[in-house]
Amino acid sequence: MKNKNRFFWSYIALVLLFGLGMWQSVSTDGSFGVGLMAGAIGAFVALSFKQARMRRLEAQGMNVYDERVWFVAGRAAYAAYVTFALGCALVVLLGSIWGPQVLVNPYNLLGVALSILVLLYVVYYHYYNARS
């Protein structure tokens, strides 16, 4: 997929996410819709900065996606996956032994789990990028 197509579909997904957030904030009084809209705006700004930086680097004649980028991304993804899986297994094991019975909303738990996974990926990516 070319970069233009990738950014186009990313912008479409962000518009849909913003629309879903707007619908959620209009139909309910919760802050979930506002969070979706804020996340979509933040992702739009980050994607715009990334696209501008890539255009600038391509104008200078640099190869934006070389082998090193994919190598670092692969190592960061694997390290984040293993760390997250081992951490979850440890929490589940300790919680099942000593933890009290608590009702947990699985949707909130899934959101927290995904945010932790994304944060771990970003941290490991920058770690391996600085190290390589």
mmCIF file of C-alpha atoms in Angstrom:
data_model
loop_
_atom_site.group_PDB
_atom_site.id
_atom_site.type_symbol
_atom_site.label_atom_id
_atom_site.label_comp_id
_atom_site.label_asym_id
_atom_site.label_seq_id
_atom_site.Cartn_x
_atom_site.Cartn_y
_atom_site.Cartn_z
ATOM 1 C CA MET A 1 0.000 0.000 0.000
ATOM 2 C CA LYS A 2 1.367 3.391 -0.935
ATOM 3 C CA ASN A 3 1.822 6.158 1.606
ATOM 4 C CA LYS A 4 -1.002 8.223 0.100
ATOM 5 C CA ASN A 5 -3.440 5.330 0.460
ATOM 6 C CA ARG A 6 -2.237 4.577 3.977
ATOM 7 C CA PHE A 7 -2.719 8.159 5.129
ATOM 8 C CA PHE A 8 -6.058 8.422 3.323
ATOM 9 C CA TRP A 9 -7.468 5.368 5.098
ATOM 10 C CA SER A 10 -6.001 6.576 8.390
ATOM 11 C CA TYR A 11 -7.795 9.895 7.990
ATOM 12 C CA ILE A 12 -11.043 8.079 7.111
ATOM 13 C CA ALA A 13 -10.715 5.973 10.281
ATOM 14 C CA LEU A 14 -10.099 9.110 12.351
ATOM 15 C CA VAL A 15 -13.154 10.838 10.874
ATOM 16 C CA LEU A 16 -15.258 7.766 11.686
ATOM 17 C CA LEU A 17 -13.832 7.684 15.211
ATOM 18 C CA PHE A 18 -14.609 11.376 15.668
ATOM 19 C CA GLY A 19 -18.151 10.817 14.354
ATOM 20 C CA LEU A 20 -18.628 7.909 16.753
ATOM 21 C CA GLY A 21 -17.444 10.110 19.617
ATOM 22 C CA MET A 22 -19.807 12.892 18.591
ATOM 23 C CA TRP A 23 -22.727 10.462 18.385
ATOM 24 C CA GLN A 24 -21.804 9.024 21.782
ATOM 25 C CA SER A 25 -21.578 12.440 23.443
ATOM 26 C CA VAL A 26 -24.920 13.548 21.953
ATOM 27 C CA SER A 27 -26.810 10.347 22.781
ATOM 28 C CA THR A 28 -25.432 9.954 26.322
ATOM 29 C CA ASP A 29 -24.179 12.299 28.992
ATOM 30 C CA GLY A 30 -20.986 10.329 29.530
ATOM 31 C CA SER A 31 -17.479 11.486 28.852
ATOM 32 C CA PHE A 32 -16.689 8.509 26.610
ATOM 33 C CA GLY A 33 -17.620 10.454 23.472
ATOM 34 C CA VAL A 34 -15.481 13.413 24.469
ATOM 35 C CA GLY A 35 -12.565 11.055 25.048
ATOM 36 C CA LEU A 36 -13.036 9.523 21.599
ATOM 37 C CA MET A 37 -13.136 12.948 19.966
ATOM 38 C CA ALA A 38 -10.047 14.115 21.879
ATOM 39 C CA GLY A 39 -8.200 10.936 20.929
ATOM 40 C CA ALA A 40 -9.175 11.350 17.273
ATOM 41 C CA ILE A 41 -7.977 14.963 17.262
ATOM 42 C CA GLY A 42 -4.693 13.994 18.941
ATOM 43 C CA ALA A 43 -4.136 11.155 16.482
ATOM 44 C CA PHE A 44 -4.942 13.495 13.573
ATOM 45 C CA VAL A 45 -2.329 16.001 14.754
ATOM 46 C CA ALA A 46 0.287 13.268 15.251
ATOM 47 C CA LEU A 47 -0.482 11.737 11.845
ATOM 48 C CA SER A 48 -0.241 15.151 10.172
ATOM 49 C CA PHE A 49 3.161 15.795 11.761
ATOM 50 C CA LYS A 50 4.350 12.340 10.687
ATOM 51 C CA GLN A 51 3.173 12.876 7.120
ATOM 52 C CA ALA A 52 4.885 16.282 6.941
ATOM 53 C CA ARG A 53 8.124 14.817 8.291
ATOM 54 C CA MET A 54 8.003 11.950 5.790
ATOM 55 C CA ARG A 55 7.433 14.341 2.899
ATOM 56 C CA ARG A 56 10.358 16.472 4.058
ATOM 57 C CA LEU A 57 12.662 13.433 4.307
ATOM 58 C CA GLU A 58 11.569 12.124 0.896
ATOM 59 C CA ALA A 59 12.208 15.568 -0.601
ATOM 60 C CA GLN A 60 15.762 15.343 0.758
ATOM 61 C CA GLY A 61 16.148 11.995 -1.013
ATOM 62 C CA MET A 62 16.145 9.777 2.075
ATOM 63 C CA ASN A 63 14.533 6.342 2.248
ATOM 64 C CA VAL A 64 11.889 6.688 4.944
ATOM 65 C CA TYR A 65 11.229 2.984 5.456
ATOM 66 C CA ASP A 66 14.501 1.111 5.466
ATOM 67 C CA GLU A 67 15.366 -2.268 6.981
ATOM 68 C CA ARG A 68 16.437 -0.777 10.297
ATOM 69 C CA VAL A 69 12.992 0.714 10.952
ATOM 70 C CA TRP A 70 11.300 -2.644 10.443
ATOM 71 C CA PHE A 71 13.933 -4.411 12.545
ATOM 72 C CA VAL A 72 13.507 -1.990 15.445
ATOM 73 C CA ALA A 73 9.714 -2.126 15.183
ATOM 74 C CA GLY A 74 9.771 -5.920 15.229
ATOM 75 C CA ARG A 75 12.002 -6.109 18.283
ATOM 76 C CA ALA A 76 9.933 -3.494 20.106
ATOM 77 C CA ALA A 77 6.679 -5.282 19.307
ATOM 78 C CA TYR A 78 8.006 -8.637 20.470
ATOM 79 C CA ALA A 79 9.442 -7.204 23.691
ATOM 80 C CA ALA A 80 6.190 -5.355 24.447
ATOM 81 C CA TYR A 81 4.156 -8.493 23.790
ATOM 82 C CA VAL A 82 6.299 -10.704 26.026
ATOM 83 C CA THR A 83 6.421 -8.131 28.831
ATOM 84 C CA PHE A 84 2.679 -7.591 28.718
ATOM 85 C CA ALA A 85 1.873 -11.306 28.607
ATOM 86 C CA LEU A 86 4.162 -12.120 31.533
ATOM 87 C CA GLY A 87 2.856 -9.162 33.541
ATOM 88 C CA CYS A 88 -0.757 -10.169 32.936
ATOM 89 C CA ALA A 89 -0.019 -13.764 33.875
ATOM 90 C CA LEU A 90 1.629 -12.633 37.103
ATOM 91 C CA VAL A 91 -1.265 -10.317 37.995
ATOM 92 C CA VAL A 92 -3.837 -13.023 37.284
ATOM 93 C CA LEU A 93 -1.889 -15.568 39.319
ATOM 94 C CA LEU A 94 -1.414 -13.263 42.309
ATOM 95 C CA GLY A 95 -4.968 -11.964 42.072
ATOM 96 C CA SER A 96 -6.447 -15.445 42.005
ATOM 97 C CA ILE A 97 -4.465 -16.452 45.075
ATOM 98 C CA TRP A 98 -4.707 -13.358 47.315
ATOM 99 C CA GLY A 99 -7.129 -10.983 45.619
ATOM 100 C CA PRO A 100 -10.693 -10.320 46.733
ATOM 101 C CA GLN A 101 -13.705 -10.984 44.526
ATOM 102 C CA VAL A 102 -14.286 -7.682 42.717
ATOM 103 C CA LEU A 103 -16.713 -6.945 39.908
ATOM 104 C CA VAL A 104 -14.819 -5.403 37.008
ATOM 105 C CA ASN A 105 -16.276 -3.828 33.888
ATOM 106 C CA PRO A 106 -14.564 -5.818 31.110
ATOM 107 C CA TYR A 107 -14.756 -2.944 28.614
ATOM 108 C CA ASN A 108 -12.811 -0.618 30.889
ATOM 109 C CA LEU A 109 -10.344 -3.400 31.600
ATOM 110 C CA LEU A 110 -9.882 -4.028 27.881
ATOM 111 C CA GLY A 111 -9.240 -0.319 27.292
ATOM 112 C CA VAL A 112 -6.647 -0.186 30.047
ATOM 113 C CA ALA A 113 -4.988 -3.325 28.688
ATOM 114 C CA LEU A 114 -4.798 -1.889 25.175
ATOM 115 C CA SER A 115 -3.416 1.429 26.404
ATOM 116 C CA ILE A 116 -0.737 -0.381 28.396
ATOM 117 C CA LEU A 117 0.183 -2.461 25.347
ATOM 118 C CA VAL A 118 0.487 0.634 23.143
ATOM 119 C CA LEU A 119 2.531 2.442 25.792
ATOM 120 C CA LEU A 120 4.874 -0.536 26.113
ATOM 121 C CA TYR A 121 5.331 -0.676 22.347
ATOM 122 C CA VAL A 122 6.234 3.028 22.175
ATOM 123 C CA VAL A 123 8.668 2.746 25.085
ATOM 124 C CA TYR A 124 10.397 -0.323 23.659
ATOM 125 C CA TYR A 125 10.511 1.186 20.173
ATOM 126 C CA HIS A 126 12.332 4.265 21.442
ATOM 127 C CA TYR A 127 14.615 2.111 23.596
ATOM 128 C CA TYR A 128 15.668 -0.123 20.691
ATOM 129 C CA ASN A 129 15.878 2.855 18.338
ATOM 130 C CA ALA A 130 18.349 4.580 20.646
ATOM 131 C CA ARG A 131 20.272 1.347 21.216
ATOM 132 C CA SER A 132 20.627 0.264 17.569
#
